[in-house]
Each structure stands twice: as C-alpha cells, then as structure tokens.
PDB file of C-alpha atoms in Angstrom:
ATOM      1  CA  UNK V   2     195.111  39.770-140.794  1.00  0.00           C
ATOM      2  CA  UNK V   3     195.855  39.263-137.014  1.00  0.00           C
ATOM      3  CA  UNK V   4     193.066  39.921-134.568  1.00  0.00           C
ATOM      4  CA  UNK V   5     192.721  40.212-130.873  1.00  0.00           C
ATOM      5  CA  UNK V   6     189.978  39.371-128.338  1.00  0.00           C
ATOM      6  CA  UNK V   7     189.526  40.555-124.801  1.00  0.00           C
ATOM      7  CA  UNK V   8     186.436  37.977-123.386  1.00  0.00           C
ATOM      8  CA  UNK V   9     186.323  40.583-120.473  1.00  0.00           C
ATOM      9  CA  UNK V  10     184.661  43.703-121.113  1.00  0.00           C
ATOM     10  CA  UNK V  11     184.193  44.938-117.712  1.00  0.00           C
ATOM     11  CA  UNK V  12     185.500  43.573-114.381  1.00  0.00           C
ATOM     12  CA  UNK V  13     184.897  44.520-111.006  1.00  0.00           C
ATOM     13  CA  UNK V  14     187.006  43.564-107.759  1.00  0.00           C
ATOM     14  CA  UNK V  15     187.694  44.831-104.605  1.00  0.00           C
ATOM     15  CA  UNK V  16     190.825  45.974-103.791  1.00  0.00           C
ATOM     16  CA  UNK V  17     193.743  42.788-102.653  1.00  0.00           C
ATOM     17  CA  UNK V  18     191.439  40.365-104.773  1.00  0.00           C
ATOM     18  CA  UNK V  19     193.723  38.755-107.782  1.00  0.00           C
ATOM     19  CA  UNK V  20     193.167  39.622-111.148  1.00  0.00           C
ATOM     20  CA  UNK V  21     193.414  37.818-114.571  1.00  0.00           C
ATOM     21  CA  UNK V  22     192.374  39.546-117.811  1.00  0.00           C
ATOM     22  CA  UNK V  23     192.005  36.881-120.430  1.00  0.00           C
ATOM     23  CA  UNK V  24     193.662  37.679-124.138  1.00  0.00           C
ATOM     24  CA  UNK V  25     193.697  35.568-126.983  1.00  0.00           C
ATOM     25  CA  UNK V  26     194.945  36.489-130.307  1.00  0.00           C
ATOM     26  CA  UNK V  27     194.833  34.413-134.085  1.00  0.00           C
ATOM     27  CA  UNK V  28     197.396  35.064-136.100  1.00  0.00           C
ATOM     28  CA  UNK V  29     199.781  32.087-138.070  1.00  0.00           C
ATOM     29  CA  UNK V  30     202.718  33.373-137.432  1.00  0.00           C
ATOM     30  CA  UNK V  31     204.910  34.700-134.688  1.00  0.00           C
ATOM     31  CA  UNK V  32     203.472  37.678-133.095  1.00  0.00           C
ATOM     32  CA  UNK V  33     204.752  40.272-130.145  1.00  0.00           C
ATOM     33  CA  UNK V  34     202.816  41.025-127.589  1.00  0.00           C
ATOM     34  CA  UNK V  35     201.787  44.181-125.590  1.00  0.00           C
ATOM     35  CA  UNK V  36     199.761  45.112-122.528  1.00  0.00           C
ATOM     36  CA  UNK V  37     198.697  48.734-122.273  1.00  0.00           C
ATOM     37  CA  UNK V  38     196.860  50.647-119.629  1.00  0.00           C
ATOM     38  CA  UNK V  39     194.699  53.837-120.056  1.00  0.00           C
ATOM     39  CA  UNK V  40     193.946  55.666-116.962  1.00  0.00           C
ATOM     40  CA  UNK V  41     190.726  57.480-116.535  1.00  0.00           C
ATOM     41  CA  UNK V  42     191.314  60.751-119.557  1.00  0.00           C
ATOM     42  CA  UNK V  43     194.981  59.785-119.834  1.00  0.00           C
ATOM     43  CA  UNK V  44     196.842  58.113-122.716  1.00  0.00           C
ATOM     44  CA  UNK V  45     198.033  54.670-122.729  1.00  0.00           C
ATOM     45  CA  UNK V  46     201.087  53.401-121.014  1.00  0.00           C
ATOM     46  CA  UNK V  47     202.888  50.309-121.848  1.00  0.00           C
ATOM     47  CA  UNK V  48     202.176  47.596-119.115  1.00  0.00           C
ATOM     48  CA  UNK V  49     204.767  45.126-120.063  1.00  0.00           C
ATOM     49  CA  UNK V  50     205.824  42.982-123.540  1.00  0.00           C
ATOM     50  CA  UNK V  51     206.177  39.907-125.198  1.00  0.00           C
ATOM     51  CA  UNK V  52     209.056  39.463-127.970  1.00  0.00           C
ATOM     52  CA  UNK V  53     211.024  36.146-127.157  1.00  0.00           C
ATOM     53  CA  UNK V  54     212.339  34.543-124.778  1.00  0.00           C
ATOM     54  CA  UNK V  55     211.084  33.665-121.000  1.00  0.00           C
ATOM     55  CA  UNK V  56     207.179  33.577-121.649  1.00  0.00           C
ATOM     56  CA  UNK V  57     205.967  34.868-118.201  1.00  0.00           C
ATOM     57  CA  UNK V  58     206.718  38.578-118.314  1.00  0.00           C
ATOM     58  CA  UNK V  59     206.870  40.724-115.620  1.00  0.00           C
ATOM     59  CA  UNK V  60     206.120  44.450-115.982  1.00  0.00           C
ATOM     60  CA  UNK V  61     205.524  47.437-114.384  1.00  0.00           C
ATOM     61  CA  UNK V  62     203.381  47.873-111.055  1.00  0.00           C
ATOM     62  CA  UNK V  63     203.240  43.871-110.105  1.00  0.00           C
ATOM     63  CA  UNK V  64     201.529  42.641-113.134  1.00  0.00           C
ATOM     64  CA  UNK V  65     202.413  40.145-115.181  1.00  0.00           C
ATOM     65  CA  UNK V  66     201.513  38.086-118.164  1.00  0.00           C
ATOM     66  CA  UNK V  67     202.137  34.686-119.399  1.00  0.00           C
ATOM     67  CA  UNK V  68     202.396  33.633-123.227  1.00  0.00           C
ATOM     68  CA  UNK V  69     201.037  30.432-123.670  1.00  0.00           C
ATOM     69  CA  UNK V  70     201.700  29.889-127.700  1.00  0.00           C
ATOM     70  CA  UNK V  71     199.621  26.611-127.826  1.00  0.00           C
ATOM     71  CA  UNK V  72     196.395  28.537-126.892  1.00  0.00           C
ATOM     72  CA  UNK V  73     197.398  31.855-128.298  1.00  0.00           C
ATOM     73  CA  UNK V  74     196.541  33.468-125.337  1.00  0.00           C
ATOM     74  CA  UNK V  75     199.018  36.335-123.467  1.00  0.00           C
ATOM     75  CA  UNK V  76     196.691  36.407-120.090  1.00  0.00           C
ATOM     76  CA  UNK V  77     197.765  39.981-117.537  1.00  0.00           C
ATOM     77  CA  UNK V  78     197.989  38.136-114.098  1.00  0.00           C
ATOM     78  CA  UNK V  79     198.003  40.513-111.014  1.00  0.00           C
ATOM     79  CA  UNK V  80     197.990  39.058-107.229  1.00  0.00           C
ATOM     80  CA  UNK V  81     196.670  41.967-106.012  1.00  0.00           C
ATOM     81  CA  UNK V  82     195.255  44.603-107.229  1.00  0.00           C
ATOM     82  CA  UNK V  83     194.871  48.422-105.755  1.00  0.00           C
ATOM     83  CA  UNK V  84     192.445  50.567-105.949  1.00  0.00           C
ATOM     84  CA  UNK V  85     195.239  53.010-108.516  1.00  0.00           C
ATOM     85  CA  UNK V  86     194.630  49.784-110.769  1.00  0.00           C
ATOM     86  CA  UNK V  87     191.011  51.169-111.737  1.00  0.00           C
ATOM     87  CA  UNK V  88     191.620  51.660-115.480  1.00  0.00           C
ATOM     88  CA  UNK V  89     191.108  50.211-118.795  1.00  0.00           C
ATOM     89  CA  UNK V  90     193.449  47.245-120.482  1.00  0.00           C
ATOM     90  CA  UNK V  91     194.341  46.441-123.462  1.00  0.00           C
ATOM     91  CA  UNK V  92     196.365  43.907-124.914  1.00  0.00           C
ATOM     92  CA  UNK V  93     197.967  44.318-128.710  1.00  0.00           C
ATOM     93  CA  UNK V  94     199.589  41.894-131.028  1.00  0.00           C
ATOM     94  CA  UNK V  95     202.310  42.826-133.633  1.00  0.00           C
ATOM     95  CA  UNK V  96     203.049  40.093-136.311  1.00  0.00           C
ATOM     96  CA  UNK V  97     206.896  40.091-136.136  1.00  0.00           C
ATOM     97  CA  UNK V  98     208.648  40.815-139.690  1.00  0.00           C
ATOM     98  CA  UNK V  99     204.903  41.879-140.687  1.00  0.00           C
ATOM     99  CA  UNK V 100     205.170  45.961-140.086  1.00  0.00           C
ATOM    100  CA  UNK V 101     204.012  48.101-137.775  1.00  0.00           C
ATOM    101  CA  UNK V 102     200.159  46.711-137.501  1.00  0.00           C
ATOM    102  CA  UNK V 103     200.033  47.299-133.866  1.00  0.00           C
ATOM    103  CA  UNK V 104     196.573  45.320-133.692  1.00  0.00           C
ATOM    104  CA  UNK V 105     194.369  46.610-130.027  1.00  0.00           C
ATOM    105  CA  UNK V 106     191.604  44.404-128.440  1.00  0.00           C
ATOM    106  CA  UNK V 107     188.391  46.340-127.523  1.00  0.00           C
ATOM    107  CA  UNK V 108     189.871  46.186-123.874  1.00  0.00           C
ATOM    108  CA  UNK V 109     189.117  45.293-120.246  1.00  0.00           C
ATOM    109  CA  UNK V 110     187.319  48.135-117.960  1.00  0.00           C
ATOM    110  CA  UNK V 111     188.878  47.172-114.608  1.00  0.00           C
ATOM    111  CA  UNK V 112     187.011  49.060-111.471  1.00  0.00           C
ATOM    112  CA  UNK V 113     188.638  48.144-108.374  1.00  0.00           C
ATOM    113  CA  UNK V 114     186.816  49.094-104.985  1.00  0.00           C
ATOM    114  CA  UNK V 115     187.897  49.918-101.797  1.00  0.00           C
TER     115      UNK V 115
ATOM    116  CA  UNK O   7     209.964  66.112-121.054  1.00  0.00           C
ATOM    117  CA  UNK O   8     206.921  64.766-122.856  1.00  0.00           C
ATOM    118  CA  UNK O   9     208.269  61.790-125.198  1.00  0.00           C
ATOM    119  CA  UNK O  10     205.125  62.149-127.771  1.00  0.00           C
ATOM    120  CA  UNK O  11     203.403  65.641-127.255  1.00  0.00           C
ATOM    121  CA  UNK O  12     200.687  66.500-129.392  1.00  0.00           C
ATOM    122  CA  UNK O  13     198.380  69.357-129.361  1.00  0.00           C
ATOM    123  CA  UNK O  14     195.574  70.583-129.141  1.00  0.00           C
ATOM    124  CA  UNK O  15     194.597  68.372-126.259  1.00  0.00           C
ATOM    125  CA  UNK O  16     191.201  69.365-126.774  1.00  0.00           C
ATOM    126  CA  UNK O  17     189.236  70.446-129.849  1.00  0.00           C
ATOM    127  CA  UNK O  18     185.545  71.436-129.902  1.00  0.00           C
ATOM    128  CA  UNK O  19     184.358  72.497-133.926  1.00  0.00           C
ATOM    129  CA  UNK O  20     182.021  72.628-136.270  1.00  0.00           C
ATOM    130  CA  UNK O  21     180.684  70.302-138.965  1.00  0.00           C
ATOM    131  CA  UNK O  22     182.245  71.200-142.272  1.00  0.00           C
ATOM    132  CA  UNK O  23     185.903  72.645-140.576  1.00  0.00           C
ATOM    133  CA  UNK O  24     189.148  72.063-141.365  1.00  0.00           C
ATOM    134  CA  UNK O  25     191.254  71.597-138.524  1.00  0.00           C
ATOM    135  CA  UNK O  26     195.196  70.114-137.827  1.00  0.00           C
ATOM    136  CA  UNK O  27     197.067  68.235-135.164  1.00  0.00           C
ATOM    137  CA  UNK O  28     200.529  68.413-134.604  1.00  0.00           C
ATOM    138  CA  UNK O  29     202.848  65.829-132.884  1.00  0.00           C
ATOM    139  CA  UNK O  30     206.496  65.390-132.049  1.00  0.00           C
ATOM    140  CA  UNK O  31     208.413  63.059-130.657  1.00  0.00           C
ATOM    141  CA  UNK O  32     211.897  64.092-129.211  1.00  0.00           C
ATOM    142  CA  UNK O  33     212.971  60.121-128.835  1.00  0.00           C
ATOM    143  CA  UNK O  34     214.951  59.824-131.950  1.00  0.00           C
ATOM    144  CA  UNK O  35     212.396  57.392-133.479  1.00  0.00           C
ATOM    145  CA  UNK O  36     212.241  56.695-136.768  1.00  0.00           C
ATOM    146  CA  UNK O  37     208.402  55.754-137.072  1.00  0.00           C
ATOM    147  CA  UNK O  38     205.354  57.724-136.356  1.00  0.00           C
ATOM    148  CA  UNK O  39     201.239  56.760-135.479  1.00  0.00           C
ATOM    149  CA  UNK O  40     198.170  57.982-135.544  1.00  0.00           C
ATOM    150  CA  UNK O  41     195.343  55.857-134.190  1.00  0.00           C
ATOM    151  CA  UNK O  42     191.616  57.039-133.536  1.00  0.00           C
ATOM    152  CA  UNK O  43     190.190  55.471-130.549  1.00  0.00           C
ATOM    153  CA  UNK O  44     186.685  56.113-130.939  1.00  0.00           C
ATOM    154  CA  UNK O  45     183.292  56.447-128.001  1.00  0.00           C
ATOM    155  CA  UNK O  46     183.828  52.568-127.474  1.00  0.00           C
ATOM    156  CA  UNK O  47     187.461  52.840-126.468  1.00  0.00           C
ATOM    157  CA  UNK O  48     188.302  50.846-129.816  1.00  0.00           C
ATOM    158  CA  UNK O  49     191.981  51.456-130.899  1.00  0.00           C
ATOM    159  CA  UNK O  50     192.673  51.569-134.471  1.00  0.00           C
ATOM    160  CA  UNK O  51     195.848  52.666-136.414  1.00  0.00           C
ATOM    161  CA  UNK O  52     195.003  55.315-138.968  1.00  0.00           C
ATOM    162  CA  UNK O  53     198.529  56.084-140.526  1.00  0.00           C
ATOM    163  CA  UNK O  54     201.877  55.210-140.301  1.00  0.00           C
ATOM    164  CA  UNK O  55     205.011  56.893-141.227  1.00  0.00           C
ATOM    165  CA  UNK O  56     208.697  55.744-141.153  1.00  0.00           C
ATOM    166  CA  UNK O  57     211.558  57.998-141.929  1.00  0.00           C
ATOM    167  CA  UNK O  58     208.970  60.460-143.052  1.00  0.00           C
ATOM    168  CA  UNK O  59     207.800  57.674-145.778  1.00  0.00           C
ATOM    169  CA  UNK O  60     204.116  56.559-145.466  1.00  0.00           C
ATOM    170  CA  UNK O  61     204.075  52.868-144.947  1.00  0.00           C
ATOM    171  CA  UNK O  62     200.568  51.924-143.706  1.00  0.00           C
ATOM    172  CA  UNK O  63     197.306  53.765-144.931  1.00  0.00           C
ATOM    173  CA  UNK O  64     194.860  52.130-143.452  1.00  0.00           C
ATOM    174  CA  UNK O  65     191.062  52.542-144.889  1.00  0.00           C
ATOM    175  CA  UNK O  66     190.599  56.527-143.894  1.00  0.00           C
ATOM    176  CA  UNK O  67     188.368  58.655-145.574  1.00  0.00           C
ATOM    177  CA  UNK O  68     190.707  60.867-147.874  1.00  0.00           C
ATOM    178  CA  UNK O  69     189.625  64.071-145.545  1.00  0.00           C
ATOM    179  CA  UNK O  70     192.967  62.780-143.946  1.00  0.00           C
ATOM    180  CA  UNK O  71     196.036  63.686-144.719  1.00  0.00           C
ATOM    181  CA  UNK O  72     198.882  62.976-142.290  1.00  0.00           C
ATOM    182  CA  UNK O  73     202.310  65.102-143.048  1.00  0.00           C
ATOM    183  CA  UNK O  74     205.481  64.390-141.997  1.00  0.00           C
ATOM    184  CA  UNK O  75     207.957  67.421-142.302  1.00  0.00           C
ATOM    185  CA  UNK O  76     210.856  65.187-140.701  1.00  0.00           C
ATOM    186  CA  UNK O  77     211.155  61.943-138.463  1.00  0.00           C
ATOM    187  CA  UNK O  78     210.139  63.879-135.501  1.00  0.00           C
ATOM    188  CA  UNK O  79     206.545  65.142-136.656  1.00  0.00           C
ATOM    189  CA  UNK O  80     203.703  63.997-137.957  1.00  0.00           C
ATOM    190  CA  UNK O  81     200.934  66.163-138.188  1.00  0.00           C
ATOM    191  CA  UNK O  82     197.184  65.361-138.908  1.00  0.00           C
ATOM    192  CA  UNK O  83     194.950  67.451-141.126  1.00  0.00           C
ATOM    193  CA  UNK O  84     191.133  66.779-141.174  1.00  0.00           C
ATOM    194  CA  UNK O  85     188.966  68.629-143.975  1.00  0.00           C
ATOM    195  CA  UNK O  86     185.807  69.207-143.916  1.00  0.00           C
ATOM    196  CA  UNK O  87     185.323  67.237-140.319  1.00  0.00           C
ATOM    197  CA  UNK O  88     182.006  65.298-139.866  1.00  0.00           C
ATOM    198  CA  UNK O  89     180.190  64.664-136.737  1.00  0.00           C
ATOM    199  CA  UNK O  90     181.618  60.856-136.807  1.00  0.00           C
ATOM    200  CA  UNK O  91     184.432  62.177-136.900  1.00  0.00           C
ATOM    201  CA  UNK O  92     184.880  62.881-133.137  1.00  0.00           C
ATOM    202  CA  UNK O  93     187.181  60.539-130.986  1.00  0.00           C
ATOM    203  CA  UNK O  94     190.581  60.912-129.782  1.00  0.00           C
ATOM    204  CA  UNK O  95     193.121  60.642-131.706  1.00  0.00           C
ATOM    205  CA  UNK O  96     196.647  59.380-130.350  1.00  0.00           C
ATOM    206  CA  UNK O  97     200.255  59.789-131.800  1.00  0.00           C
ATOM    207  CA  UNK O  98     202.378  57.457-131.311  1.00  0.00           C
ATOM    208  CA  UNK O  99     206.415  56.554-132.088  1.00  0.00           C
ATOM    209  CA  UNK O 100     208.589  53.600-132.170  1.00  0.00           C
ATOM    210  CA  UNK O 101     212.445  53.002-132.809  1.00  0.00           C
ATOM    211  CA  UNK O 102     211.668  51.343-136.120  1.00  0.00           C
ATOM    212  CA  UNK O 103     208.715  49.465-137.582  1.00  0.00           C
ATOM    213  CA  UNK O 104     207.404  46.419-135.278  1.00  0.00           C
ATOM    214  CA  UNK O 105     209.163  48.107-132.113  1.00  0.00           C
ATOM    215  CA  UNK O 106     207.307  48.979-128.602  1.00  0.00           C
ATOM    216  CA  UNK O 107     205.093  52.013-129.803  1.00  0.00           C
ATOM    217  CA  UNK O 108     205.138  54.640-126.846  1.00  0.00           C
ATOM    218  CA  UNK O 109     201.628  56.869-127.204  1.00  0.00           C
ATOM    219  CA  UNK O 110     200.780  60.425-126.858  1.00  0.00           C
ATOM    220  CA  UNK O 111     198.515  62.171-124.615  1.00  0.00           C
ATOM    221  CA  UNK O 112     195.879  62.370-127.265  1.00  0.00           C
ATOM    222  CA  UNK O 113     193.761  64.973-128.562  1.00  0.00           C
ATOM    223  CA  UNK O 114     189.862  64.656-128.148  1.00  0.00           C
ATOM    224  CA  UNK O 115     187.995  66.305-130.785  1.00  0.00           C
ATOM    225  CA  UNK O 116     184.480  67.003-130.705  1.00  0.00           C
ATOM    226  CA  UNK O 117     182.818  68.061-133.993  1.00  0.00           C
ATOM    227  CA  UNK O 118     179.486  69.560-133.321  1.00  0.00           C
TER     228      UNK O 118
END
C-alpha cells in the first residue's frame, strides 16, 4: 500500500517570505499526485496535480510543485506567500491503474503573518 | 452551484443515535467518496462507490452503511454513533476511478 509523508507539521512565515512544503511518497509504481488546501472550517480545494508529463506543475494562486521521481518527492514551491495563504496542505498520491485510493499525508499547518 | 453539496453541515447527537448524511454531486461523475478526517486533520477514505457499485470498503466499523440510490448520491448512515465517532466527514466525486476527486463542504458531527 502507498503512503505519504509531510516532514512539516507546522510552518510559520511572514508574509513575501518563500515557501516549500516537503512531500515524499513510497509507492513502486507510478503514482498521481495532488496538492490540496483546507482553509480555516472550509473543505479542501485542489491546489494543482501531477499525472504525466512536464514535472514542475503550476497551479492555482502562484504555487507550484515539482515531481522529482528519483526521490519520490512532489515538493509545493511558493515565492511568496500572502497572508490568504494561512491554511492547511496536503499532498495525496493515487497509484495510477490501482483504483481510487486517494492516499492524504497528515498535512502542513501553514500560518503566514503580516 | 455547489459541485458536491452535502448536508447537514453540522450535526451535534447523542451516543447511541442513528443519524444520515446525504450528498450529491451535479458534475456527471461516475464515482463517489466518503472520507472521515478526524481531530488531527488526518484524511482517510471510508467508502467508495462507482456507478452506484461499491468498489473500496475500507476497514469501517459495520455501523456504516453508505447508499447509493444513483451516480449522483451517496448517502451515509451511522447506527448507533459512538463518541469516536465525531470528525468531519467529506464527500467527494471524480469522473471515473483514479481521476482528480473534487470534495464537499463536509459535515462535522459531534456525538456527545
């Protein structure tokens, strides 16, 4: 079974500072990839995705991520962040041809100050 | 228009109830969600459905029972609901099986 770790648990930055949210996943085969944000009591939002293709991904709202497939890792990148960006992260992993097993990591708690 | 609306939003009971949770999705998905996301913010898939078919069952207590009328709802009924039980629960949809999975609002029940 695929798993998903998110070394950050709880970031703090003020507000222009860059942000990098690490995510590293172990699974054999080929996975997709998901970042999803959760707002303070709202429901999660799909950041951006990972299926083939270019590896650096842009999304929604200036963030980014990067699939690096020798390190398993799918890292968010932001240059800089806002104080909106106070929310929690979460990056998923999907074995491709292997279901719907939409696997979370236990997230990143991002507080940005002003 | 909501995408995945499911309601209640909130839910405050008592130990012992039984109590539902209904969810639609007017997307034209074939493949439904639940996932609990308990008091840590863990995210874990509880049930999924495609073309009203159950294809993932993940290790639930059998006080569960997800229905599926048609492709467009999938509904959650809880018996006899347990203090542990509390934690929101999100419904979620995708085109088919391994697509994007767009989320719900949630529902946050509170068994007291």
């Amino acid at each position: 079974a695929q798993s998903v770790s998110q070394h950050n648990h709880h970031v703090i930055l003020s507000e222009a500072a860059s942000l990098e949210l690490g995510c590293n996943y172990s699974y054999g085969g080929t996975v997709n990839l998901f970042w999803y944000v959760q707002y303070p009591g709202q429901h999660l939002q799909l950041l951006l995705k990972y299926f083939s293709g270019d590896p650096l991904v842009k999304g929604i709202k200036g963030f980014e991520a990067e699939f690096i497939k020798s390190k398993f890792s799918f890292n968010l990148r932001k240059p800089s962040v806002q104080w909106s960006d106070t929310a929690e992260y979460f990056c998923a992993v999907n074995p491709t041809g292997g279901g719907n097993k939409l696997t979370f990591g236990t997230g990143t708690q991002l507080k940005v100050e002003l | 228009d909501t995408a995945v609306s499911q309601t209640p939003k909130y839910l405050v009971t008592q130990m012992g109830n039984d109590k539902s949770i209904k969810c639609e999705q007017n997307l034209g998905h074939d493949t439904m969600y639940w996932y609990k996301q308990d008091s840590k913010k863990f995210l874990k898939i509880m049930f999924s459905y495609n073309n009203k078919e159950l294809i993932i069952n993940e290790t639930v207590p059998n006080r569960f029972s997800p229905k599926s009328p048609d492709k467009a709802h999938l509904n959650l009924h809880i018996n006899s609901l347990e203090l542990g039980d509390s934690a929101v629960y999100f419904c979620a949809s995708s085109q088919a099986p391994g697509n994007t999975i767009y989320f719900g609002e949630g529902s946050w029940l509170t068994v007291v």
